[in-house]
Amino acid sequence: MRNFLTTADWSRAELDRLIDSALLFKHGKDQAKPLIGKSVALVFFNPSLRTRASMQIGIYELGGNPVVLEPGGTSWTLEHRDGVVMDGDKTEHVAEFVRVLARYCSAIGVRTFAALKNWGEERTDPVLRSFAKYSKVPIINLESAMHHPCQALADMMTIREKRGAERKRVVLTWAWHPKPLPMAVPNSFALAAATMGHDLIIARPDGYELDDELMSNIRAQSAGAGGSVEISNDIAAAFADADVVYAKSWGAKQFYGKAESDIENRVQYRAQWIVDEQKMARTNDAIFMHCLPVRRNVIVTDGVIESPASVVIDEAENRLHVQKAILTKVLGTEC
Ligand code: CP
């Protein structure tokens, strides 16, 4: 049994094969329906447009039956900690929830964002790990506190489609946002870009560093793939000669549990840390990427997101194709 929790668990060759498979689905060259007679549970602790719609549609297109559950909404509130006395507001433990679902379903997808309250705890992805611990069927990470591997795979597919499979100068830039956001998307994008051997530049203000252990992994993946990793606190300089610009905002580790402090601290970055036409003009005719949803004229200007450089809709479409490839693979019916 194989989970899809982070791209770090998958080799570059395996990720390339998943993208190959996704391209076959996209171009109608793979019409297989390996999920006929099978159900897949999709557990959403948090809101979603792309992930929910693309997973439901992808499972349908593969012949299967998606079962969407929302703990605390359409299903019971869930406790994930072991050994806890459940006399609070949580009705069911993940231990039973997952084991029951595994009797009905062939795989379980789960979305569980960071609460941005306790960095030391959330960086270990406790809810996702609890699902993986108790499941006898594959778990697919639909965005956890630390990783969004389906998004990252769609991003790598989009770069390959738009700019070719060769090594590229890829800028991941922090952007100002009125409130702190989770780090899963930048973590997974940086990790996947490193695994694919791109030259990765992470631009962010001081204080908005990614996780130290993750950065070590990113550097190791990059070295193994023949790429490079640079860190910059100068957004304009980072854009020079970029082939790809990927924007995302995230919260500072030091301010987990202190959102108001992060909001106060980031005010100074509002004017400069936005993707605009002037910065894009410094690039090597770069494509503009964002996972969506995006706040216009906050993260990126209308001019950039509406320009021919913007590939955000293709990127969102590719979620459907890569997830069909992932489902096919983890359910053992691979292409
Ligand atoms: N990019 C992404 O995961 O979008 P949703 O949050 O709408 O699913």
Coordinates of C-alpha atoms and ligand atoms in Angstrom, one line a residue:
M1 CA 0.0 0.0 0.0
R2 CA 1.3 3.4 -1.0
N3 CA 0.2 6.8 0.5
F4 CA 0.6 10.1 -1.2
L5 CA 1.4 12.4 1.7
T6 CA 4.3 14.4 0.4
T7 CA 6.3 14.3 -2.8
A8 CA 9.4 13.6 -0.6
D9 CA 8.3 10.0 -0.4
W10 CA 8.4 9.7 -4.2
S11 CA 11.4 9.7 -6.5
R12 CA 11.9 12.1 -9.4
A13 CA 11.4 9.2 -11.8
E14 CA 8.1 8.3 -10.1
L15 CA 6.9 11.9 -10.2
D16 CA 7.8 12.2 -13.8
R17 CA 5.8 9.0 -14.5
L18 CA 2.8 10.5 -12.7
I19 CA 3.1 13.6 -14.9
D20 CA 3.4 11.4 -18.0
S21 CA 0.2 9.6 -16.9
A22 CA -1.6 12.9 -16.2
L23 CA -0.7 14.1 -19.7
L24 CA -2.3 11.0 -21.1
F25 CA -5.5 11.6 -19.2
K26 CA -5.4 15.3 -20.2
H27 CA -5.1 14.5 -23.9
G28 CA -7.7 11.8 -23.9
K29 CA -5.2 9.0 -24.5
D30 CA -6.0 7.2 -21.3
Q31 CA -9.7 6.6 -20.9
A32 CA -9.4 3.7 -18.4
K33 CA -11.9 3.4 -15.6
P34 CA -9.9 1.6 -12.9
L35 CA -12.2 2.7 -10.1
I36 CA -15.4 1.0 -11.3
G37 CA -17.1 -0.5 -8.3
K38 CA -14.8 1.4 -5.9
S39 CA -15.5 4.3 -3.6
V40 CA -13.0 7.0 -2.4
A41 CA -13.7 9.0 0.8
L42 CA -12.8 12.7 0.6
V43 CA -12.5 14.2 4.1
F44 CA -12.6 18.0 4.3
F45 CA -11.9 19.8 7.5
N46 CA -11.5 23.0 5.6
P47 CA -13.1 24.8 2.6
S48 CA -12.1 24.0 -1.0
L49 CA -13.1 24.7 -4.6
R50 CA -10.4 23.1 -6.8
T51 CA -9.4 20.2 -4.6
R52 CA -12.9 19.1 -3.9
A53 CA -14.3 19.6 -7.4
S54 CA -11.3 18.0 -9.2
M55 CA -11.2 15.0 -6.8
Q56 CA -14.9 14.3 -7.1
I57 CA -14.8 14.7 -10.9
G58 CA -11.6 12.7 -11.2
I59 CA -13.0 9.8 -9.2
Y60 CA -16.2 9.9 -11.3
E61 CA -14.2 10.0 -14.6
L62 CA -12.2 6.9 -13.4
G63 CA -15.5 5.1 -12.8
G64 CA -15.6 5.4 -9.0
N65 CA -17.8 6.9 -6.4
P66 CA -16.6 9.9 -4.3
V67 CA -17.9 10.1 -0.7
V68 CA -17.4 13.6 0.7
L69 CA -17.3 14.1 4.5
E70 CA -16.9 17.3 6.5
P71 CA -16.0 16.5 10.1
G72 CA -17.9 18.9 12.4
G73 CA -20.4 19.5 9.6
T74 CA -21.8 16.5 7.7
S75 CA -19.9 14.0 10.0
W76 CA -18.9 14.0 13.7
T77 CA -16.2 16.2 15.1
L78 CA -12.9 14.3 15.2
E79 CA -10.2 13.8 17.8
H80 CA -6.8 12.8 16.5
R81 CA -4.6 12.8 19.6
D82 CA -4.0 9.4 21.2
G83 CA -4.6 8.7 24.9
V84 CA -6.9 11.7 25.3
V85 CA -9.9 11.8 27.6
M86 CA -12.6 12.7 25.1
D87 CA -14.8 14.8 27.4
G88 CA -14.6 17.9 25.3
D89 CA -16.2 18.9 22.0
K90 CA -14.9 16.0 19.9
T91 CA -17.3 13.1 19.3
E92 CA -15.3 10.5 17.4
H93 CA -11.7 9.5 17.2
V94 CA -9.7 9.2 14.0
A95 CA -8.9 5.6 15.0
E96 CA -12.6 4.5 14.5
F97 CA -13.4 7.0 11.7
V98 CA -10.6 5.9 9.5
R99 CA -11.0 2.1 10.2
V100 CA -14.7 2.3 9.4
L101 CA -14.1 4.3 6.2
A102 CA -11.4 1.8 5.2
R103 CA -14.1 -1.0 5.3
Y104 CA -16.2 1.0 2.7
C105 CA -13.6 2.8 0.6
S106 CA -10.5 1.9 -1.4
A107 CA -8.7 5.2 -0.5
I108 CA -9.1 8.2 1.7
G109 CA -8.2 11.8 0.8
V110 CA -7.9 14.3 3.6
R111 CA -7.7 18.1 3.8
T112 CA -6.6 19.4 7.2
F113 CA -5.0 22.9 7.3
A114 CA -2.6 24.2 9.9
A115 CA -4.5 26.1 12.6
L116 CA -1.4 28.5 12.9
K117 CA -1.5 28.2 16.6
N118 CA 1.4 25.9 17.6
W119 CA 4.3 25.7 15.2
G120 CA 6.2 22.9 17.0
E121 CA 3.1 20.6 16.9
E122 CA 1.7 21.6 13.5
R123 CA 5.0 21.1 11.7
T124 CA 4.7 17.4 12.4
D125 CA 1.3 17.2 10.5
P126 CA -0.4 15.4 13.4
V127 CA -3.9 15.0 11.8
L128 CA -2.6 13.7 8.5
R129 CA -0.2 11.3 10.3
S130 CA -3.1 10.0 12.5
F131 CA -5.1 9.2 9.4
A132 CA -2.1 7.4 7.9
K133 CA -1.4 5.5 11.2
Y134 CA -4.9 4.0 11.4
S135 CA -5.6 3.4 7.7
K136 CA -5.3 0.1 5.8
V137 CA -6.1 1.9 2.5
P138 CA -4.0 4.6 0.8
I139 CA -4.2 8.1 2.2
I140 CA -4.0 11.0 -0.2
N141 CA -3.0 14.4 1.2
L142 CA -5.4 17.0 -0.1
E143 CA -3.5 19.7 1.8
S144 CA -2.2 19.3 5.3
A145 CA -0.5 21.7 7.7
M146 CA 2.9 21.1 5.9
H147 CA 2.2 19.7 2.5
H148 CA 0.0 20.0 -0.6
P149 CA 1.6 17.4 -2.9
C150 CA -1.3 17.2 -5.4
Q151 CA -0.9 20.9 -6.0
A152 CA 2.9 20.6 -6.3
L153 CA 2.6 17.8 -8.9
A154 CA 0.1 19.9 -10.9
D155 CA 2.6 22.8 -10.7
M156 CA 5.4 20.7 -12.0
M157 CA 3.2 19.4 -14.8
T158 CA 2.3 23.0 -15.7
I159 CA 6.0 24.1 -15.8
R160 CA 6.8 21.1 -18.0
E161 CA 3.9 21.9 -20.4
K162 CA 4.6 25.6 -20.6
R163 CA 8.4 25.7 -20.4
G164 CA 9.6 22.2 -21.2
A165 CA 11.2 19.5 -19.0
E166 CA 14.6 21.1 -18.7
R167 CA 16.1 22.8 -15.7
K168 CA 14.5 26.3 -15.2
R169 CA 15.0 29.3 -13.0
V170 CA 12.0 29.1 -10.7
V171 CA 11.2 31.9 -8.2
L172 CA 8.9 31.1 -5.3
T173 CA 8.0 34.5 -3.9
W174 CA 6.2 35.4 -0.6
A175 CA 3.6 38.1 -1.1
W176 CA 1.8 40.3 1.4
H177 CA -1.7 39.2 2.5
P178 CA -3.8 40.7 5.2
K179 CA -3.5 37.7 7.4
P180 CA -1.1 34.8 8.0
L181 CA -1.7 31.7 5.9
P182 CA -0.5 28.1 6.1
M183 CA 2.8 27.0 4.5
A184 CA 1.8 23.8 2.8
V185 CA 1.8 25.2 -0.7
P186 CA 5.2 26.9 -0.6
N187 CA 6.7 23.9 1.2
S188 CA 5.5 21.5 -1.4
F189 CA 6.2 23.7 -4.4
A190 CA 9.8 24.3 -3.2
L191 CA 10.3 20.6 -2.4
A192 CA 9.0 19.4 -5.8
A193 CA 10.9 22.1 -7.8
A194 CA 14.1 20.9 -6.0
T195 CA 13.3 17.3 -6.7
M196 CA 12.8 18.1 -10.4
G197 CA 16.2 19.7 -10.5
H198 CA 15.2 23.3 -11.1
D199 CA 17.2 26.3 -10.0
L200 CA 15.0 27.4 -7.1
I201 CA 15.0 31.0 -5.7
I202 CA 12.9 31.5 -2.5
A203 CA 12.2 35.2 -2.0
R204 CA 10.8 36.2 1.3
P205 CA 11.3 38.9 3.9
D206 CA 13.5 38.1 6.9
G207 CA 11.4 36.3 9.5
Y208 CA 9.3 34.3 6.9
E209 CA 11.8 31.4 6.5
L210 CA 10.4 27.9 5.7
D211 CA 10.9 25.1 8.2
D212 CA 14.6 24.3 8.8
E213 CA 14.3 20.5 8.4
L214 CA 12.3 21.0 5.2
M215 CA 14.9 23.3 3.9
S216 CA 17.6 20.7 4.5
N217 CA 15.5 18.2 2.6
I218 CA 15.0 20.7 -0.2
R219 CA 18.7 21.3 -0.4
A220 CA 19.4 17.6 -0.4
Q221 CA 16.8 16.9 -3.1
S222 CA 18.2 19.8 -5.2
A223 CA 21.8 18.6 -4.9
G224 CA 20.7 15.1 -5.9
A225 CA 18.9 16.4 -9.0
G226 CA 21.6 18.8 -10.1
G227 CA 19.7 22.0 -9.3
S228 CA 20.4 24.8 -6.9
V229 CA 18.7 26.7 -4.1
E230 CA 19.1 30.4 -3.3
I231 CA 17.4 32.5 -0.7
S232 CA 16.7 36.2 -1.2
N233 CA 15.0 38.9 0.9
D234 CA 14.9 41.2 -2.2
I235 CA 11.9 40.4 -4.3
A236 CA 12.8 42.7 -7.3
A237 CA 16.3 41.2 -7.5
A238 CA 15.0 37.7 -7.2
F239 CA 12.8 38.1 -10.3
A240 CA 15.8 38.7 -12.6
D241 CA 15.9 36.2 -15.5
A242 CA 13.2 34.0 -13.9
D243 CA 11.5 31.5 -16.1
V244 CA 8.7 30.8 -13.6
V245 CA 7.3 33.1 -10.9
Y246 CA 5.2 31.3 -8.2
A247 CA 3.5 33.6 -5.7
K248 CA 2.2 32.6 -2.3
S249 CA 1.8 34.2 1.1
W250 CA 2.4 32.4 4.3
G251 CA 2.7 33.0 8.0
A252 CA 5.9 33.4 10.1
K253 CA 6.8 30.4 12.3
Q254 CA 7.6 32.8 15.1
F255 CA 4.1 34.2 15.1
Y256 CA 2.1 30.9 15.2
G257 CA -0.4 31.5 18.0
K258 CA 0.1 35.3 17.7
A259 CA -1.7 36.2 14.5
E260 CA -2.1 39.9 15.4
S261 CA 1.7 40.2 15.8
D262 CA 2.2 38.7 12.3
I263 CA -0.4 41.1 10.9
E264 CA 1.3 44.1 12.5
N265 CA 4.8 42.9 11.4
R266 CA 3.9 42.3 7.8
V267 CA 2.4 45.8 7.2
Q268 CA 5.9 47.0 6.2
Y269 CA 6.0 44.6 3.3
R270 CA 2.6 45.5 1.7
A271 CA 3.8 48.0 -1.0
Q272 CA 6.8 46.0 -2.2
W273 CA 5.8 42.3 -1.9
I274 CA 3.3 42.0 -4.7
V275 CA 3.7 40.5 -8.2
D276 CA 3.3 43.4 -10.6
E277 CA 4.1 44.3 -14.2
Q278 CA 7.4 46.0 -13.2
K279 CA 8.8 43.0 -11.5
M280 CA 7.6 40.6 -14.2
A281 CA 9.4 42.8 -16.8
R282 CA 12.7 41.8 -15.1
T283 CA 12.1 38.1 -15.8
N284 CA 13.0 35.9 -18.8
D285 CA 9.4 36.2 -20.1
A286 CA 8.3 34.1 -17.0
I287 CA 5.0 32.4 -16.6
F288 CA 3.0 33.5 -13.5
M289 CA 1.7 30.8 -11.2
H290 CA -0.5 30.7 -8.1
C291 CA -2.4 27.7 -6.6
L292 CA -5.6 29.8 -6.2
P293 CA -7.6 31.2 -4.6
V294 CA -5.7 34.5 -5.0
R295 CA -6.5 38.0 -3.8
R296 CA -6.2 40.3 -6.8
N297 CA -4.2 43.5 -6.4
V298 CA -2.9 42.1 -3.1
I299 CA -0.8 39.1 -4.1
V300 CA -0.8 39.9 -7.8
T301 CA -2.0 42.8 -9.9
D302 CA -5.0 42.5 -12.3
G303 CA -2.5 43.3 -15.1
V304 CA -0.3 40.3 -14.4
I305 CA -3.0 37.7 -13.7
E306 CA -4.9 38.7 -16.8
S307 CA -1.7 38.8 -18.9
P308 CA -0.6 36.0 -21.3
A309 CA 2.1 35.1 -18.8
S310 CA -0.6 33.9 -16.3
V311 CA -1.1 30.1 -16.3
V312 CA -3.2 29.9 -13.2
I313 CA -6.3 28.4 -14.9
D314 CA -4.2 25.7 -16.7
E315 CA -2.5 25.0 -13.3
A316 CA -5.9 24.5 -11.7
E317 CA -7.0 22.3 -14.6
N318 CA -3.9 20.1 -14.1
R319 CA -5.1 19.3 -10.6
L320 CA -7.7 17.0 -12.2
H321 CA -5.3 15.2 -14.4
V322 CA -2.5 14.6 -11.8
Q323 CA -5.0 13.4 -9.2
K324 CA -6.4 10.9 -11.7
A325 CA -2.8 9.7 -12.2
I326 CA -2.2 9.5 -8.4
L327 CA -5.5 7.6 -7.7
T328 CA -4.7 5.2 -10.5
K329 CA -1.2 4.6 -9.1
V330 CA -2.0 4.3 -5.3
L331 CA -5.0 2.0 -6.0
G332 CA -2.6 -0.3 -7.8
T333 CA -4.2 0.0 -11.2
E334 CA -1.4 2.1 -12.6
C335 CA -0.8 3.1 -16.1
Ligands
CP1 N1 -5.3 25.2 -4.7 C1 -6.3 24.6 -4.0 O1 -6.0 23.6 -3.3 O2 -7.5 25.2 -4.1 P1 -8.7 24.9 -3.1 O3 -8.3 25.4 -1.8 O4 -9.9 25.7 -3.7 O5 -9.0 23.4 -3.1

